[in-house]
Coordinates of C-alpha atoms in Angstrom, one line a residue:
M195 CA 98.5 90.5 176.5
R196 CA 99.3 88.0 174.2
P197 CA 100.0 84.7 175.4
L198 CA 103.3 84.1 176.2
A199 CA 104.0 81.0 174.4
D200 CA 103.0 83.1 171.2
L201 CA 104.8 86.2 172.3
M202 CA 108.3 84.5 172.9
R203 CA 108.0 82.3 169.9
P204 CA 111.4 82.6 168.5
N205 CA 111.6 83.3 164.6
K206 CA 115.3 82.7 164.2
L207 CA 117.4 79.4 164.1
E208 CA 119.7 80.5 166.6
D209 CA 117.1 81.6 169.2
F210 CA 115.5 78.1 169.0
A211 CA 115.6 76.2 172.5
G212 CA 116.6 72.3 172.6
Q213 CA 116.6 69.6 170.3
K214 CA 120.4 69.8 169.9
H215 CA 120.3 66.2 169.0
I216 CA 119.0 67.5 165.4
L217 CA 119.8 71.2 165.3
S218 CA 123.1 71.5 166.5
E219 CA 125.6 72.9 164.2
G220 CA 126.5 70.4 161.6
K221 CA 123.6 68.3 162.0
P222 CA 121.8 67.4 159.1
L223 CA 118.4 69.4 159.8
Y224 CA 120.4 72.3 160.7
N225 CA 122.3 72.5 157.6
L226 CA 119.3 71.8 155.2
I227 CA 117.7 75.2 157.2
E228 CA 121.0 77.0 156.8
S229 CA 121.4 76.0 153.1
K230 CA 117.4 76.9 152.7
N231 CA 116.9 73.6 151.5
I232 CA 113.9 72.7 153.0
C233 CA 112.4 69.1 152.5
N234 CA 109.1 67.2 153.4
C235 CA 109.4 66.3 157.0
I236 CA 107.4 64.8 159.8
F237 CA 108.1 65.9 163.5
Y238 CA 107.2 63.2 166.1
G239 CA 107.6 64.1 169.6
P240 CA 105.8 65.0 172.8
P241 CA 103.6 68.6 173.2
G242 CA 105.4 71.6 173.9
T243 CA 108.7 70.6 172.2
G244 CA 109.0 73.1 169.5
K245 CA 107.6 71.4 166.5
T246 CA 105.3 74.1 165.3
T247 CA 107.9 76.7 166.4
L248 CA 110.6 75.0 164.1
A249 CA 108.2 74.4 161.2
N250 CA 107.8 78.6 161.6
I251 CA 111.5 79.2 161.5
M252 CA 112.0 76.7 158.5
A253 CA 109.3 78.7 156.3
N254 CA 110.9 82.1 157.3
Y255 CA 114.6 80.9 156.0
V256 CA 113.6 79.8 152.7
D257 CA 110.9 83.0 152.1
K258 CA 107.7 80.7 151.7
K259 CA 104.5 81.5 152.5
F260 CA 103.4 79.5 155.5
Y261 CA 100.1 77.9 156.5
K262 CA 99.1 75.9 159.5
L263 CA 96.3 73.5 159.4
N264 CA 95.2 71.0 162.3
A265 CA 94.2 67.8 161.1
T266 CA 91.5 67.4 163.9
T267 CA 89.7 70.0 162.0
A268 CA 90.9 70.7 158.4
S269 CA 90.2 68.6 155.5
V270 CA 91.8 68.0 151.8
K271 CA 89.6 70.6 150.6
D272 CA 91.5 73.1 152.8
I273 CA 94.8 71.9 151.3
Q274 CA 92.9 72.2 147.7
E275 CA 92.2 75.9 148.7
I276 CA 95.9 76.6 149.4
T277 CA 97.3 75.1 146.4
D278 CA 94.9 77.2 144.4
N279 CA 96.1 80.2 145.5
I280 CA 99.9 79.8 144.8
N281 CA 100.1 81.4 141.4
N282 CA 98.8 84.7 143.3
L283 CA 101.3 84.5 146.0
L284 CA 103.7 87.6 145.2
N285 CA 107.2 87.6 146.8
Y286 CA 107.2 84.3 147.9
N287 CA 109.1 80.7 146.7
G288 CA 106.2 78.6 147.1
V289 CA 104.2 77.2 150.1
V290 CA 105.2 75.3 153.2
L291 CA 102.1 73.6 154.6
Y292 CA 102.1 72.6 158.3
I293 CA 99.8 70.2 159.5
D294 CA 99.5 69.5 163.0
E295 CA 98.6 66.1 164.4
L296 CA 98.7 64.5 160.8
Q297 CA 97.5 61.4 162.5
H298 CA 94.1 62.3 162.7
F299 CA 93.5 62.6 158.8
N300 CA 92.4 59.3 158.0
K301 CA 93.8 56.7 155.5
K302 CA 91.9 58.4 152.4
Q303 CA 92.8 62.0 153.3
Q304 CA 96.2 60.9 153.6
Q305 CA 96.4 59.3 150.5
A306 CA 94.8 62.6 148.9
L307 CA 98.0 64.4 150.7
L308 CA 100.3 62.5 148.3
E309 CA 99.3 64.2 145.3
F310 CA 100.5 67.5 146.6
I311 CA 103.4 66.5 148.0
E312 CA 104.7 64.7 144.7
D313 CA 103.7 67.5 142.3
G314 CA 106.2 69.7 144.3
R315 CA 103.1 72.6 145.0
I316 CA 103.8 72.2 148.6
T317 CA 106.6 71.3 151.0
L318 CA 105.1 69.3 153.9
I319 CA 105.8 69.8 157.4
A320 CA 103.5 67.5 159.4
S321 CA 103.6 66.9 163.4
T322 CA 102.4 64.1 165.3
T323 CA 102.7 62.9 169.1
E324 CA 102.2 59.3 168.0
N325 CA 104.3 57.0 166.8
P326 CA 104.5 57.8 162.8
Y327 CA 105.5 54.5 161.6
F328 CA 102.1 53.4 163.3
V329 CA 99.7 56.2 162.4
I330 CA 100.8 57.8 159.0
H331 CA 100.4 56.1 155.4
K332 CA 103.3 54.4 154.6
A333 CA 103.5 56.2 151.3
I334 CA 103.6 59.4 153.1
I335 CA 106.4 58.3 155.5
S336 CA 108.5 57.1 152.3
R337 CA 108.6 60.7 150.8
C338 CA 109.3 62.7 153.9
N339 CA 112.6 62.8 156.7
I340 CA 111.3 61.9 160.0
F341 CA 112.8 63.8 162.9
S342 CA 112.4 63.0 166.6
F343 CA 111.6 65.8 169.1
K344 CA 112.7 65.0 172.7
P345 CA 111.0 66.6 175.9
L346 CA 113.3 69.8 176.8
N347 CA 115.9 69.7 179.7
T348 CA 115.6 71.8 182.6
S349 CA 118.1 74.1 181.5
D350 CA 116.7 74.8 178.4
I351 CA 113.1 75.5 179.8
I352 CA 114.8 78.1 182.3
I353 CA 116.4 80.1 179.5
G354 CA 113.2 80.2 177.9
L355 CA 111.6 81.6 180.6
E356 CA 114.2 84.1 181.4
N357 CA 114.1 85.3 177.8
S358 CA 109.9 85.6 178.5
I359 CA 110.7 87.8 181.7
K360 CA 113.1 90.0 179.9
K361 CA 110.5 90.6 177.0
L362 CA 107.9 91.3 179.8
T363 CA 109.9 93.7 181.7
S364 CA 110.8 95.9 178.4
E365 CA 107.0 96.1 178.0
G366 CA 106.8 97.5 181.3
I367 CA 105.6 94.5 183.6
K368 CA 107.7 94.8 186.9
I369 CA 108.6 91.1 187.8
E370 CA 110.6 89.9 190.6
Y371 CA 111.6 85.9 190.6
S372 CA 114.0 83.6 192.0
N373 CA 116.0 80.8 190.2
E374 CA 114.6 78.5 192.3
A375 CA 111.1 79.6 190.9
L376 CA 112.0 79.0 187.6
T377 CA 113.8 75.8 188.2
Y378 CA 110.5 74.8 190.0
I379 CA 108.3 75.5 186.9
A380 CA 110.8 74.0 184.3
E381 CA 110.7 70.7 186.7
I382 CA 107.0 70.5 186.9
S383 CA 106.7 71.0 183.1
Q384 CA 108.3 67.7 182.2
G385 CA 110.1 68.6 179.2
D386 CA 107.1 70.8 177.9
Y387 CA 108.0 74.1 176.8
R388 CA 104.2 75.4 176.4
K389 CA 103.4 74.2 179.7
A390 CA 106.1 76.1 181.5
Y391 CA 105.2 79.3 179.4
N392 CA 101.4 78.9 180.4
I393 CA 102.5 78.2 184.5
L394 CA 104.3 81.3 184.2
E395 CA 101.6 83.3 182.4
I396 CA 99.4 82.1 185.3
A397 CA 101.5 83.2 188.1
I398 CA 101.9 86.8 186.1
N399 CA 98.4 87.5 185.4
S400 CA 96.7 86.1 188.4
Q401 CA 98.5 88.7 190.5
V402 CA 97.3 92.3 190.7
K403 CA 100.3 94.0 192.5
N404 CA 102.7 96.5 190.7
V405 CA 105.3 94.3 191.0
R406 CA 104.7 90.3 190.3
V407 CA 106.6 88.2 192.4
I408 CA 107.3 84.8 191.2
S409 CA 108.3 82.5 193.7
S410 CA 108.4 78.5 194.3
E411 CA 105.9 79.0 197.0
Y412 CA 103.6 80.8 194.7
I413 CA 103.9 78.3 192.1
E414 CA 103.1 75.4 194.1
S415 CA 99.8 77.3 195.2
L416 CA 98.7 77.4 191.5
G417 CA 98.4 73.8 191.6
Q418 CA 99.9 73.0 188.2
S419 CA 102.1 70.2 189.4
N420 CA 99.3 67.4 189.9
M421 CA 98.2 66.9 186.2
R422 CA 97.0 63.8 185.4
A423 CA 99.2 62.0 182.8
D424 CA 97.7 60.9 179.2
S425 CA 97.0 56.9 179.5
S426 CA 96.1 56.9 175.6
G427 CA 99.3 58.3 173.8
D428 CA 102.9 57.0 173.0
E429 CA 104.3 57.9 176.3
F430 CA 101.8 55.9 178.3
Y431 CA 103.1 52.9 176.5
N432 CA 106.6 54.0 176.8
L433 CA 106.3 54.0 180.5
L434 CA 104.9 50.5 180.6
S435 CA 107.6 49.1 178.6
A436 CA 109.9 51.0 180.8
L437 CA 108.3 49.4 183.9
Q438 CA 108.7 45.9 182.5
K439 CA 112.2 46.6 181.3
S440 CA 113.3 47.7 184.8
I441 CA 111.6 45.1 186.3
R442 CA 113.3 42.5 183.8
G443 CA 116.5 44.3 184.9
S444 CA 115.8 43.7 188.7
D445 CA 115.9 47.3 189.7
A446 CA 113.1 47.8 192.1
D447 CA 113.8 51.7 192.3
A448 CA 113.5 52.3 188.8
S449 CA 110.2 50.0 188.6
I450 CA 108.7 52.1 191.1
H451 CA 109.6 55.4 189.5
Y452 CA 107.6 54.2 186.4
L453 CA 105.1 52.5 188.3
A454 CA 104.3 56.1 189.9
R455 CA 104.2 57.9 186.6
L456 CA 101.7 55.2 185.5
I457 CA 99.7 55.2 188.5
K458 CA 99.1 59.3 187.5
S459 CA 97.5 58.3 184.4
G460 CA 94.6 56.5 186.6
N461 CA 94.5 53.6 183.9
L462 CA 94.5 50.8 186.5
T463 CA 93.8 48.4 184.1
S464 CA 96.4 48.6 181.6
I465 CA 99.0 48.5 184.6
I466 CA 97.7 45.6 186.0
R467 CA 97.6 44.0 182.4
R468 CA 101.6 44.7 182.1
I469 CA 102.2 43.4 185.3
S470 CA 100.3 40.1 185.0
V471 CA 102.5 39.8 181.6
I472 CA 105.6 40.3 183.2
A473 CA 105.1 37.4 186.0
A474 CA 104.9 34.9 183.1
E475 CA 107.1 36.5 180.7
D476 CA 110.3 37.8 182.7
I477 CA 110.0 35.6 186.1
G478 CA 108.5 32.7 184.5
L479 CA 109.7 29.3 185.7
A480 CA 112.4 30.9 187.9
F481 CA 109.7 31.6 190.5
P482 CA 106.2 29.8 189.2
T483 CA 104.3 30.9 191.9
A484 CA 104.7 34.4 191.2
L485 CA 101.7 33.8 188.9
S486 CA 99.1 33.1 191.7
V487 CA 100.8 35.5 194.2
V488 CA 100.6 38.6 191.6
N489 CA 97.0 37.4 190.6
S490 CA 95.9 37.6 194.1
G491 CA 97.5 40.9 194.5
I492 CA 95.7 42.2 191.3
E493 CA 92.5 40.9 192.6
L494 CA 93.0 43.1 195.8
A495 CA 94.0 46.2 194.0
L496 CA 90.8 45.7 191.7
K497 CA 88.7 45.4 194.8
V498 CA 90.1 48.5 196.5
G499 CA 90.8 50.7 193.6
L500 CA 93.0 53.8 193.3
P501 CA 94.4 55.5 195.4
E502 CA 94.8 52.6 197.9
A503 CA 95.7 50.3 195.0
R504 CA 99.0 52.3 194.6
I505 CA 100.2 50.3 197.8
I506 CA 99.3 46.9 196.9
L507 CA 100.8 47.7 193.1
S508 CA 104.0 48.7 195.1
E509 CA 104.5 45.5 196.8
I510 CA 103.9 43.5 193.5
V511 CA 106.4 45.6 191.3
I512 CA 108.9 45.3 194.0
Y513 CA 108.2 41.6 194.6
L514 CA 108.5 40.9 190.9
A515 CA 112.0 43.1 190.4
T516 CA 113.5 41.1 193.3
L517 CA 112.5 37.7 191.9
P518 CA 114.8 35.7 190.1
K519 CA 114.3 36.1 186.2
S520 CA 113.8 33.1 183.4
N521 CA 112.2 33.9 179.9
S522 CA 111.9 30.5 179.2
A523 CA 108.2 30.1 178.8
I524 CA 108.0 33.1 176.2
L525 CA 111.0 31.6 174.2
A526 CA 109.3 28.2 174.2
I527 CA 106.0 29.3 173.2
D528 CA 107.2 31.9 170.3
A529 CA 109.6 29.3 168.9
A530 CA 106.7 27.0 168.5
M531 CA 104.3 29.6 166.9
N532 CA 107.1 30.5 164.5
D533 CA 107.4 26.7 163.7
L534 CA 103.6 26.9 163.0
E535 CA 104.2 29.8 160.2
N536 CA 107.3 28.5 158.6
I537 CA 107.6 24.8 158.4
N538 CA 105.3 21.4 157.9
F539 CA 104.5 20.8 161.3
G540 CA 102.3 17.3 160.7
D541 CA 99.6 15.7 162.1
V542 CA 99.1 14.4 165.5
P543 CA 100.7 11.1 166.0
M544 CA 97.9 8.2 166.0
H545 CA 98.6 7.2 169.2
L546 CA 97.9 10.7 171.0
K547 CA 94.6 11.1 168.9
D548 CA 91.3 10.9 170.7
A549 CA 90.2 7.1 170.7
H550 CA 87.1 7.4 172.9
Y551 CA 84.6 6.0 170.3
M552 CA 83.7 3.1 168.1
G553 CA 85.8 2.3 165.3
A554 CA 89.0 4.4 166.4
A555 CA 91.1 1.2 165.9
N556 CA 89.7 0.6 162.5
L557 CA 91.2 4.2 161.4
G558 CA 94.7 3.2 163.0
V559 CA 94.1 5.2 166.3
G560 CA 95.6 3.8 169.5
G561 CA 99.1 2.2 171.0
Y562 CA 99.0 5.1 173.8
K563 CA 100.9 4.0 177.0
Y564 CA 99.5 5.7 180.1
P565 CA 102.3 7.1 182.3
H566 CA 100.3 6.5 185.4
N567 CA 100.9 3.0 185.1
Y568 CA 104.8 2.9 184.8
N569 CA 107.4 3.8 187.7
D570 CA 107.8 7.2 188.3
H571 CA 104.6 7.9 186.5
Y572 CA 106.9 8.4 183.4
V573 CA 107.4 5.9 180.2
K574 CA 109.2 6.9 176.9
Q575 CA 107.1 7.4 173.8
E576 CA 107.0 10.0 171.2
Y577 CA 104.7 12.9 171.5
L578 CA 105.7 15.4 168.8
P579 CA 104.6 14.8 165.3
K580 CA 107.0 12.8 163.3
E581 CA 108.0 15.9 161.3
L582 CA 109.0 17.6 164.2
E583 CA 110.8 14.5 166.2
G584 CA 113.7 15.8 168.0
R585 CA 112.9 19.5 168.1
I586 CA 113.3 21.2 171.3
Y587 CA 111.2 24.3 172.5
Y588 CA 111.7 24.3 176.1
N589 CA 115.3 25.0 177.5
G590 CA 115.7 25.3 181.3
Q591 CA 117.8 28.3 182.2
N592 CA 120.1 28.7 185.3
N593 CA 118.0 29.2 188.4
K594 CA 117.0 27.0 191.3
Y595 CA 113.8 25.9 190.2
E596 CA 114.4 25.2 186.6
E597 CA 117.7 23.5 187.6
S598 CA 115.8 21.1 190.2
I599 CA 113.4 20.3 187.5
K600 CA 116.4 19.6 184.8
N601 CA 118.0 17.3 187.2
Y602 CA 115.0 15.6 188.4
W603 CA 113.9 14.7 184.8
E604 CA 117.6 13.9 183.9
K605 CA 117.4 11.0 186.6
I606 CA 113.8 9.6 185.9
K607 CA 114.9 9.8 181.9
N608 CA 118.2 8.2 182.2
Q609 CA 117.1 5.1 184.2

């Protein structure tokens, strides 16, 4: 039996499931396909969201010969062979070339691809699971329209599974199923249509009975829901971003949710690195001791390793999410770094330069006032270069610690 994902692949736009944000009636991509005016496209999104299927449908609508290459194994020579045969294609109005995982073409290969796009010999449809603005040559991006594919929702996947079962039933395979079982498959597929089809296929092919029974209990027994997340692709970094933004937003529940998804990847190093950054960037001086607390927790997490480290990481994440927040530290350093790039920041003042050598005074170095020799360990003197006098980088924010520090120094400096 052919794989379900291939057997049930739709060939008409109305049968395509999901991606309503770009394929609903009246949307630009829908109109382009309906008008048979296919343009060069880049499809960006996670696996199993219909990128290859839609490329096939688009080729059918414009009566063009459809070729598919995978950039992990293909070369520019393969593309050249396709274009060399264009004049021999009868009953076709040109070629649609679909290149899967285009990011695997190196820079030189991507540049060579431009020639075929620009002279109109091919209509390019490329797909990538990674952010195209990071991994695809700018010249190609400028000649293509980028469409973002989203994970399918549960209802879309269920419709696809029901259609699959109807198709198999029409071919003589007897199947009994519950709506709960299809919902369970859709849920554990995490928006991946192909994964859902594969789970259904395993459930059917692994039974030798005349009537294949698809139940939630049987799907669970297949062990397909406990899959490790990818720790290298865009989705992993999206999860790291979501974790930080949830902690920054003081939502402990969302923070724990994204932590759990990150732990599935097994990439402990990336998780603790991001947590360390969060402690300084988002908690910051609102609760400065968070850095030392987090550092101690991280040492423990590394010592015990996963899976037990999940408990320690959970405590750290809840701790950070529920603390007061301040981003004054990152704002200060970023403002100072920006000045280094954009203005004349001047020389270190003479009284702050190293004077621990013979002849320093002859060079004009000296005049530094030692604060510990003065009341309250403070004496007024200029520390910034002359060109930056009056520049303010650190602005204390409205939290208990920074307010207390601000009040303390206002009292000392205004005496």
